[in-house]
Amino acid sequence: MDGRSAEPGRDDAAPGERGGHAIPAMLQRAPDNLEPPFSALDGFITPVDRFFVRSHFEVPRIDPDAWRLSVEGTVERPFEIGLDELRRMPARTQAALLECSGNGRIYLETTQVGIRWGLGGVGNAEWTGVPLADLLNRAGVRPGAVEVILEGADAGEHGPPQHETPGRIAYARSLPLARAMSPEVILAFRMNGEDLPAPHGRPVRAIVPGWYGMASVKWLRRIVVVDRPFHGFFQTMEYAVWERRDGLATLEPVSEAQVKAQIARPAPHEIVPRGTTYRVFGAAWAGEALVERVEFSGDGGASWTSARLLGEPVRYAWRLWECEWDVPVQPGGRVLMARATDDAGRSQASERDPDLRDAAISHVLPIEVEVR
Ligand SMILES: Nc1nc2c(c(=O)[nH]1)N[C@H]1C(S)=C(S)[C@@H](COP(=O)(O)O)O[C@H]1N2
Ligand SMILES: [Mo]
Protein backbone atom coordinates (compact mmCIF):
# COMPACT_ATOMS: atom_id res chain seq x y z
CA MET A 1 0.00 0.00 0.00
CA ASP A 2 1.28 3.43 -0.85
CA GLY A 3 0.67 6.47 1.37
CA ARG A 4 -0.16 8.53 -1.71
CA SER A 5 -3.52 6.87 -1.91
CA ALA A 6 -4.38 7.56 1.72
CA GLU A 7 -7.13 10.01 0.80
CA PRO A 8 -10.53 10.31 2.45
CA GLY A 9 -13.03 8.27 0.51
CA ARG A 10 -10.54 5.63 -0.52
CA ASP A 11 -10.63 2.17 1.00
CA ASP A 12 -7.36 2.75 2.78
CA ALA A 13 -8.42 6.05 4.36
CA ALA A 14 -7.68 6.40 8.04
CA PRO A 15 -10.35 5.20 10.48
CA GLY A 16 -13.04 7.78 11.10
CA GLU A 17 -12.87 9.20 7.59
CA ARG A 18 -13.92 6.23 5.48
CA GLY A 19 -16.22 7.25 2.66
CA GLY A 20 -15.34 10.89 3.24
CA HIS A 21 -17.24 11.08 6.54
CA ALA A 22 -15.45 12.72 9.37
CA ILE A 23 -17.41 12.43 12.57
CA PRO A 24 -16.69 15.33 14.91
CA ALA A 25 -15.92 14.40 18.51
CA MET A 26 -18.10 16.00 21.19
CA LEU A 27 -15.55 17.52 23.57
CA GLN A 28 -18.20 19.02 25.78
CA ARG A 29 -21.98 18.89 25.82
CA ALA A 30 -24.36 21.78 26.65
CA PRO A 31 -22.78 23.95 25.43
CA ASP A 32 -21.76 21.65 22.60
CA ASN A 33 -18.11 21.85 21.61
CA LEU A 34 -17.21 19.80 18.55
CA GLU A 35 -13.88 18.73 17.15
CA PRO A 36 -13.71 17.16 13.71
CA PRO A 37 -10.62 15.03 13.00
CA PHE A 38 -7.96 17.19 11.36
CA SER A 39 -6.96 14.08 9.39
CA ALA A 40 -10.10 14.58 7.27
CA LEU A 41 -8.55 17.70 5.69
CA ASP A 42 -9.13 17.43 1.96
CA GLY A 43 -9.33 20.91 0.53
CA PHE A 44 -8.87 24.63 0.94
CA ILE A 45 -12.37 25.23 2.31
CA THR A 46 -13.61 23.37 5.39
CA PRO A 47 -17.24 22.28 4.89
CA VAL A 48 -19.64 23.51 7.57
CA ASP A 49 -20.26 19.99 8.91
CA ARG A 50 -16.51 19.59 9.48
CA PHE A 51 -15.93 22.99 11.04
CA PHE A 52 -15.11 22.94 14.75
CA VAL A 53 -17.52 24.53 17.21
CA ARG A 54 -16.33 26.43 20.28
CA SER A 55 -19.05 27.92 22.44
CA HIS A 56 -18.83 29.01 26.08
CA PHE A 57 -22.57 29.18 26.65
CA GLU A 58 -25.64 27.55 25.13
CA VAL A 59 -26.49 28.71 21.62
CA PRO A 60 -28.85 31.65 22.16
CA ARG A 61 -32.25 31.40 20.52
CA ILE A 62 -32.54 34.34 18.16
CA ASP A 63 -35.42 35.17 15.83
CA PRO A 64 -33.66 36.62 12.75
CA ASP A 65 -36.67 38.85 12.00
CA ALA A 66 -36.58 40.40 15.46
CA TRP A 67 -32.77 40.58 15.66
CA ARG A 68 -31.27 44.03 16.16
CA LEU A 69 -27.64 45.06 16.42
CA SER A 70 -26.89 48.28 18.27
CA VAL A 71 -23.87 50.50 17.71
CA GLU A 72 -23.32 52.69 20.74
CA GLY A 73 -20.82 54.18 23.20
CA THR A 74 -18.27 56.82 22.21
CA VAL A 75 -20.04 57.67 18.94
CA GLU A 76 -21.85 60.72 17.54
CA ARG A 77 -24.97 58.89 16.33
CA PRO A 78 -25.80 55.60 18.05
CA PHE A 79 -28.17 53.43 16.00
CA GLU A 80 -29.71 49.98 15.66
CA ILE A 81 -29.77 47.90 12.52
CA GLY A 82 -31.79 44.81 11.55
CA LEU A 83 -30.81 41.89 9.37
CA ASP A 84 -32.52 43.03 6.15
CA GLU A 85 -30.85 46.42 6.27
CA LEU A 86 -27.44 44.88 7.05
CA ARG A 87 -27.78 42.49 4.10
CA ARG A 88 -28.54 45.42 1.79
CA MET A 89 -25.22 47.11 2.64
CA PRO A 90 -22.18 46.50 0.39
CA ALA A 91 -20.72 43.16 1.47
CA ARG A 92 -17.46 41.34 0.82
CA THR A 93 -16.69 37.64 0.60
CA GLN A 94 -13.31 36.40 1.79
CA ALA A 95 -11.66 33.21 2.98
CA ALA A 96 -10.38 33.32 6.54
CA LEU A 97 -9.04 30.77 8.93
CA LEU A 98 -10.28 30.42 12.48
CA GLU A 99 -8.08 28.65 14.98
CA CYS A 100 -9.15 28.34 18.59
CA SER A 101 -6.29 29.65 20.70
CA GLY A 102 -6.60 26.40 22.70
CA ASN A 103 -6.15 24.22 19.61
CA GLY A 104 -3.53 21.55 20.40
CA ARG A 105 -4.02 21.69 24.17
CA ILE A 106 -3.62 17.91 24.50
CA TYR A 107 0.06 18.52 23.72
CA LEU A 108 0.50 20.68 26.84
CA GLU A 109 1.58 18.99 30.03
CA THR A 110 0.38 21.54 32.55
CA THR A 111 -2.91 21.05 34.36
CA GLN A 112 -5.37 23.06 32.39
CA VAL A 113 -8.88 24.28 32.68
CA GLY A 114 -9.66 24.76 28.99
CA ILE A 115 -11.22 22.38 26.49
CA ARG A 116 -8.85 19.58 25.47
CA TRP A 117 -8.46 20.15 21.75
CA GLY A 118 -6.36 17.84 19.62
CA LEU A 119 -5.46 19.18 16.18
CA GLY A 120 -9.04 19.81 15.04
CA GLY A 121 -9.78 23.23 16.56
CA VAL A 122 -9.07 24.97 13.27
CA GLY A 123 -10.90 25.50 9.97
CA ASN A 124 -10.85 27.68 6.89
CA ALA A 125 -14.13 29.02 5.51
CA GLU A 126 -15.44 31.65 3.13
CA TRP A 127 -17.31 34.40 4.91
CA THR A 128 -19.64 37.05 3.53
CA GLY A 129 -20.45 40.19 5.46
CA VAL A 130 -20.30 43.93 5.91
CA PRO A 131 -17.12 45.68 7.08
CA LEU A 132 -17.40 46.69 10.73
CA ALA A 133 -15.80 50.00 9.70
CA ASP A 134 -18.87 50.89 7.62
CA LEU A 135 -21.09 50.65 10.71
CA LEU A 136 -18.60 52.55 12.86
CA ASN A 137 -18.36 55.31 10.27
CA ARG A 138 -22.14 55.56 10.09
CA ALA A 139 -22.21 56.00 13.89
CA GLY A 140 -19.27 58.44 13.80
CA VAL A 141 -16.53 57.39 16.22
CA ARG A 142 -15.83 60.26 18.64
CA PRO A 143 -12.31 61.47 19.46
CA GLY A 144 -10.91 59.65 22.47
CA ALA A 145 -12.25 56.23 21.42
CA VAL A 146 -9.61 53.50 21.82
CA GLU A 147 -11.40 50.15 21.48
CA VAL A 148 -14.53 48.54 20.07
CA ILE A 149 -16.27 45.87 22.16
CA LEU A 150 -18.16 43.14 20.33
CA GLU A 151 -20.83 41.53 22.51
CA GLY A 152 -22.65 38.27 21.82
CA ALA A 153 -26.21 37.38 22.77
CA ASP A 154 -24.98 34.31 24.67
CA ALA A 155 -24.48 34.63 28.41
CA GLY A 156 -24.14 32.65 31.60
CA GLU A 157 -22.00 31.99 34.63
CA HIS A 158 -18.64 30.64 33.78
CA GLY A 159 -15.55 28.90 34.88
CA PRO A 160 -14.21 26.67 37.64
CA PRO A 161 -14.20 28.07 41.20
CA GLN A 162 -10.95 30.00 40.81
CA HIS A 163 -12.43 31.70 37.76
CA GLU A 164 -15.92 32.48 38.95
CA THR A 165 -17.61 35.22 37.01
CA PRO A 166 -19.50 38.03 38.74
CA GLY A 167 -22.88 36.49 37.99
CA ARG A 168 -24.10 36.24 34.44
CA ILE A 169 -21.82 37.68 31.81
CA ALA A 170 -22.16 37.80 28.06
CA TYR A 171 -19.41 36.60 25.75
CA ALA A 172 -17.56 39.79 24.73
CA ARG A 173 -14.19 40.77 23.30
CA SER A 174 -12.68 44.09 22.30
CA LEU A 175 -10.56 45.14 19.33
CA PRO A 176 -8.19 48.09 19.21
CA LEU A 177 -9.90 50.84 17.17
CA ALA A 178 -7.37 50.60 14.30
CA ARG A 179 -7.98 46.86 13.91
CA ALA A 180 -11.77 47.32 14.13
CA MET A 181 -11.50 49.85 11.27
CA SER A 182 -9.54 47.61 8.91
CA PRO A 183 -11.74 46.62 5.94
CA GLU A 184 -11.33 42.84 6.28
CA VAL A 185 -12.94 42.79 9.73
CA ILE A 186 -16.52 41.96 8.81
CA LEU A 187 -19.88 41.21 10.35
CA ALA A 188 -20.62 37.97 8.54
CA PHE A 189 -24.05 36.51 7.76
CA ARG A 190 -22.92 33.79 5.35
CA MET A 191 -20.44 30.92 5.71
CA ASN A 192 -19.38 28.98 2.60
CA GLY A 193 -22.30 30.56 0.72
CA GLU A 194 -25.03 29.47 3.16
CA ASP A 195 -26.80 31.45 5.85
CA LEU A 196 -24.61 31.31 8.93
CA PRO A 197 -25.50 28.11 10.84
CA ALA A 198 -26.75 28.58 14.42
CA PRO A 199 -23.69 27.05 16.18
CA HIS A 200 -21.44 29.42 14.23
CA GLY A 201 -23.28 32.60 15.20
CA ARG A 202 -26.59 32.94 13.36
CA PRO A 203 -27.66 35.44 12.27
CA VAL A 204 -24.48 37.56 12.41
CA ARG A 205 -20.96 37.08 13.76
CA ALA A 206 -17.73 39.02 13.56
CA ILE A 207 -14.82 37.66 11.57
CA VAL A 208 -11.44 39.07 12.59
CA PRO A 209 -9.08 37.54 10.01
CA GLY A 210 -5.61 36.67 11.24
CA TRP A 211 -6.56 36.61 14.91
CA TYR A 212 -7.27 33.57 17.03
CA GLY A 213 -10.91 32.51 16.96
CA MET A 214 -11.94 34.09 20.27
CA ALA A 215 -11.97 37.53 18.59
CA SER A 216 -14.63 36.49 16.07
CA VAL A 217 -17.64 37.02 18.32
CA LYS A 218 -20.72 34.99 17.40
CA TRP A 219 -24.42 35.96 17.77
CA LEU A 220 -23.54 39.66 17.74
CA ARG A 221 -25.93 41.95 19.52
CA ARG A 222 -24.00 45.09 20.54
CA ILE A 223 -21.01 47.04 19.31
CA VAL A 224 -19.79 49.38 22.01
CA VAL A 225 -17.11 51.97 21.22
CA VAL A 226 -15.16 52.78 24.40
CA ASP A 227 -12.67 55.41 25.51
CA ARG A 228 -10.70 53.10 27.80
CA PRO A 229 -9.39 49.54 27.43
CA PHE A 230 -11.87 46.75 28.12
CA HIS A 231 -10.79 44.15 30.69
CA GLY A 232 -13.60 41.60 30.27
CA PHE A 233 -13.44 37.97 31.41
CA PHE A 234 -12.57 36.58 27.97
CA GLN A 235 -9.49 38.76 27.60
CA THR A 236 -8.11 38.61 31.15
CA MET A 237 -9.15 35.48 33.03
CA GLU A 238 -9.16 33.56 29.77
CA TYR A 239 -7.60 34.22 26.37
CA ALA A 240 -4.80 36.35 27.81
CA VAL A 241 -1.06 35.68 27.85
CA TRP A 242 1.89 37.07 29.77
CA GLU A 243 4.11 39.54 27.99
CA ARG A 244 7.41 40.73 29.47
CA ARG A 245 8.15 44.44 29.30
CA ASP A 246 10.97 46.13 31.18
CA GLY A 247 11.33 42.96 33.21
CA LEU A 248 7.67 43.04 34.25
CA ALA A 249 5.07 40.45 33.31
CA THR A 250 1.83 41.99 32.06
CA LEU A 251 -1.29 40.11 31.01
CA GLU A 252 -2.35 40.94 27.44
CA PRO A 253 -5.36 39.72 25.48
CA VAL A 254 -4.57 36.99 22.95
CA SER A 255 -4.70 38.53 19.49
CA GLU A 256 -2.94 37.61 16.23
CA ALA A 257 -2.64 33.90 15.44
CA GLN A 258 0.96 32.69 15.43
CA VAL A 259 2.60 30.94 12.52
CA LYS A 260 1.91 27.18 12.56
CA ALA A 261 1.92 24.05 10.42
CA GLN A 262 -0.12 20.94 11.18
CA ILE A 263 0.15 17.44 9.77
CA ALA A 264 -3.24 16.06 8.72
CA ARG A 265 -1.99 12.72 7.37
CA PRO A 266 -0.68 10.56 8.74
CA ALA A 267 -3.04 11.07 11.65
CA PRO A 268 -1.67 10.78 15.18
CA HIS A 269 -1.12 7.06 15.96
CA GLU A 270 -1.80 5.99 12.38
CA ILE A 271 -0.09 2.77 11.32
CA VAL A 272 2.20 3.55 8.39
CA PRO A 273 3.50 0.75 6.13
CA ARG A 274 7.28 0.44 6.40
CA GLY A 275 9.55 0.97 3.43
CA THR A 276 6.93 2.91 1.42
CA THR A 277 6.76 6.51 0.27
CA TYR A 278 4.00 8.28 2.17
CA ARG A 279 2.48 11.55 0.97
CA VAL A 280 2.43 13.63 4.14
CA PHE A 281 -0.28 16.28 3.84
CA GLY A 282 -1.22 19.25 5.97
CA ALA A 283 -1.99 22.94 6.28
CA ALA A 284 -0.09 25.95 7.55
CA TRP A 285 -1.13 29.48 8.48
CA ALA A 286 0.52 32.66 9.68
CA GLY A 287 -1.96 35.11 11.24
CA GLU A 288 -1.86 38.38 9.33
CA ALA A 289 1.31 37.33 7.47
CA LEU A 290 1.85 34.78 4.67
CA VAL A 291 3.33 31.31 4.97
CA GLU A 292 6.77 31.39 3.38
CA ARG A 293 8.02 27.87 4.07
CA VAL A 294 6.97 24.56 5.62
CA GLU A 295 9.48 21.93 6.68
CA PHE A 296 8.86 18.32 7.63
CA SER A 297 10.79 15.98 9.87
CA GLY A 298 10.26 12.21 9.96
CA ASP A 299 12.73 11.69 12.77
CA GLY A 300 11.57 13.84 15.67
CA GLY A 301 13.30 17.00 14.52
CA ALA A 302 16.80 15.59 13.87
CA SER A 303 16.57 16.37 10.14
CA TRP A 304 14.19 18.53 8.09
CA THR A 305 13.13 18.65 4.43
CA SER A 306 11.17 21.37 2.63
CA ALA A 307 7.53 20.64 1.90
CA ARG A 308 5.76 21.76 -1.29
CA LEU A 309 3.27 24.59 -0.80
CA LEU A 310 0.08 23.91 -2.80
CA GLY A 311 -2.21 26.42 -4.48
CA GLU A 312 -1.77 30.16 -4.18
CA PRO A 313 -1.11 32.23 -1.06
CA VAL A 314 -4.29 33.80 0.36
CA ARG A 315 -3.79 36.20 3.23
CA TYR A 316 -5.66 35.20 6.42
CA ALA A 317 -6.36 31.71 5.03
CA TRP A 318 -4.36 28.54 5.37
CA ARG A 319 -1.98 27.12 2.77
CA LEU A 320 -2.09 23.40 2.06
CA TRP A 321 1.23 21.57 1.74
CA GLU A 322 2.58 18.10 1.02
CA CYS A 323 5.84 16.26 1.36
CA GLU A 324 7.07 12.80 0.43
CA TRP A 325 8.27 10.77 3.38
CA ASP A 326 10.49 7.75 2.82
CA VAL A 327 9.11 5.60 5.59
CA PRO A 328 11.92 3.66 7.29
CA VAL A 329 12.12 -0.09 6.79
CA GLN A 330 12.69 -0.59 10.50
CA PRO A 331 9.34 -0.95 12.33
CA GLY A 332 8.58 1.01 15.50
CA GLY A 333 7.28 4.32 16.79
CA ARG A 334 8.27 7.49 14.95
CA VAL A 335 7.76 11.16 15.78
CA LEU A 336 6.77 13.40 12.87
CA MET A 337 7.01 17.19 12.96
CA ALA A 338 6.07 20.12 10.76
CA ARG A 339 7.39 23.65 11.11
CA ALA A 340 6.23 26.79 9.29
CA THR A 341 7.98 30.11 8.72
CA ASP A 342 6.18 33.30 7.68
CA ASP A 343 7.23 36.02 5.24
CA ALA A 344 8.55 38.13 8.13
CA GLY A 345 10.97 35.30 8.98
CA ARG A 346 9.10 34.17 12.09
CA SER A 347 9.24 30.45 12.73
CA GLN A 348 7.65 28.07 15.22
CA ALA A 349 9.42 27.60 18.54
CA SER A 350 10.61 24.10 19.34
CA GLU A 351 9.73 24.43 23.04
CA ARG A 352 6.55 25.58 24.72
CA ASP A 353 6.71 29.08 26.24
CA PRO A 354 4.98 28.89 29.65
CA ASP A 355 4.11 32.62 29.47
CA LEU A 356 1.46 31.63 26.93
CA ARG A 357 -0.51 29.83 29.67
CA ASP A 358 -2.97 27.52 27.90
CA ALA A 359 -3.38 29.68 24.78
CA ALA A 360 -1.60 30.13 21.44
CA ILE A 361 -0.22 26.59 21.14
CA SER A 362 2.12 27.18 18.23
CA HIS A 363 5.35 25.42 19.14
CA VAL A 364 6.37 22.40 17.04
CA LEU A 365 4.12 19.46 17.97
CA PRO A 366 5.32 15.83 18.08
CA ILE A 367 2.99 13.62 16.01
CA GLU A 368 3.52 9.98 16.97
CA VAL A 369 2.90 7.29 14.37
CA GLU A 370 3.60 3.58 14.23
CA VAL A 371 5.70 2.16 11.38
CA ARG A 372 4.83 -1.47 10.76
N1 LIG B 1 -20.65 34.89 21.30
C1 LIG B 1 -19.60 34.04 21.28
N2 LIG B 1 -18.67 34.18 20.34
C2 LIG B 1 -17.62 33.35 20.29
C3 LIG B 1 -17.46 32.32 21.25
C4 LIG B 1 -18.48 32.17 22.22
O1 LIG B 1 -18.45 31.27 23.08
N3 LIG B 1 -19.55 33.04 22.21
N4 LIG B 1 -16.35 31.51 21.19
C5 LIG B 1 -15.18 32.09 20.53
C6 LIG B 1 -14.08 31.16 20.35
S1 LIG B 1 -13.10 30.88 21.70
C7 LIG B 1 -13.79 30.63 19.12
S2 LIG B 1 -12.43 29.67 18.90
C8 LIG B 1 -14.67 30.87 17.96
C9 LIG B 1 -15.14 29.56 17.38
O2 LIG B 1 -15.96 29.76 16.28
P1 LIG B 1 -16.80 28.52 15.69
O3 LIG B 1 -17.56 27.90 16.82
O4 LIG B 1 -17.65 29.08 14.63
O5 LIG B 1 -15.78 27.55 15.14
O6 LIG B 1 -15.79 31.65 18.28
C10 LIG B 1 -15.54 32.70 19.19
N5 LIG B 1 -16.71 33.53 19.30
MO1 LIG C 1 -11.32 29.63 21.05
Coordinates of N, CA and C in Angstrom, one line a residue, residues 31-34 48-49 51-60 98 127 154 191 195-203 205 216-219:
P31 N -22.8 23.6 26.9 CA -22.8 23.9 25.4 C -21.9 22.9 24.6
D32 N -22.4 22.6 23.4 CA -21.8 21.7 22.6 C -20.5 22.2 22.0
N33 N -19.4 21.5 22.2 CA -18.1 21.9 21.6 C -17.6 20.7 20.8
L34 N -17.4 20.9 19.5 CA -17.2 19.8 18.5 C -15.9 19.9 17.9
V48 N -19.0 23.1 6.3 CA -19.6 23.5 7.6 C -19.7 22.3 8.5
D49 N -20.1 21.1 8.0 CA -20.3 20.0 8.9 C -18.9 19.4 9.4
F51 N -16.5 21.8 10.4 CA -15.9 23.0 11.0 C -16.1 22.9 12.6
F52 N -15.0 23.1 13.3 CA -15.1 22.9 14.7 C -16.1 23.9 15.3
V53 N -16.6 23.6 16.5 CA -17.5 24.5 17.2 C -17.0 24.8 18.6
R54 N -16.8 26.1 18.9 CA -16.3 26.4 20.3 C -17.3 27.5 20.9
S55 N -18.1 27.0 21.8 CA -19.0 27.9 22.4 C -18.9 27.8 24.0
H56 N -19.0 29.0 24.6 CA -18.8 29.0 26.1 C -20.2 28.9 26.8
F57 N -21.2 29.2 26.1 CA -22.6 29.2 26.7 C -23.5 28.5 25.6
E58 N -24.7 28.2 26.1 CA -25.6 27.6 25.1 C -25.9 28.5 24.0
V59 N -26.2 27.9 22.8 CA -26.5 28.7 21.6 C -27.8 29.5 21.9
P60 N -27.7 30.8 21.8 CA -28.9 31.7 22.2 C -29.9 31.5 21.1
L98 N -10.1 30.2 11.0 CA -10.3 30.4 12.5 C -9.6 29.3 13.2
W127 N -16.3 33.6 4.1 CA -17.3 34.4 4.9 C -17.8 35.6 4.1
D154 N -25.1 35.5 23.8 CA -25.0 34.3 24.7 C -24.4 34.8 26.0
M191 N -21.6 31.8 5.5 CA -20.4 30.9 5.7 C -20.5 29.9 4.6
D195 N -26.5 30.6 4.7 CA -26.8 31.4 5.8 C -26.0 30.9 7.0
L196 N -25.5 31.7 7.8 CA -24.6 31.3 8.9 C -25.4 30.3 9.8
P197 N -24.8 29.1 10.0 CA -25.5 28.1 10.8 C -25.5 28.6 12.3
A198 N -26.6 28.1 13.0 CA -26.7 28.6 14.4 C -25.5 28.4 15.3
P199 N -24.8 27.2 15.3 CA -23.7 27.0 16.2 C -22.5 28.0 15.9
H200 N -22.5 28.5 14.6 CA -21.4 29.4 14.2 C -21.8 30.9 14.3
G201 N -23.0 31.2 14.9 CA -23.3 32.6 15.2 C -24.5 33.2 14.6
R202 N -25.4 32.4 14.0 CA -26.6 32.9 13.4 C -27.3 34.0 14.2
P203 N -27.7 35.1 13.7 CA -27.7 35.4 12.3 C -26.4 36.1 11.8
R205 N -22.1 37.2 12.9 CA -21.0 37.1 13.8 C -19.9 38.0 13.2
S216 N -13.5 36.5 17.0 CA -14.6 36.5 16.1 C -15.9 36.2 16.8
V217 N -16.5 37.2 17.4 CA -17.6 37.0 18.3 C -18.9 36.6 17.5
K218 N -19.5 35.5 18.0 CA -20.7 35.0 17.4 C -22.0 35.7 18.0
W219 N -23.1 35.5 17.3 CA -24.4 36.0 17.8 C -24.4 37.4 18.2

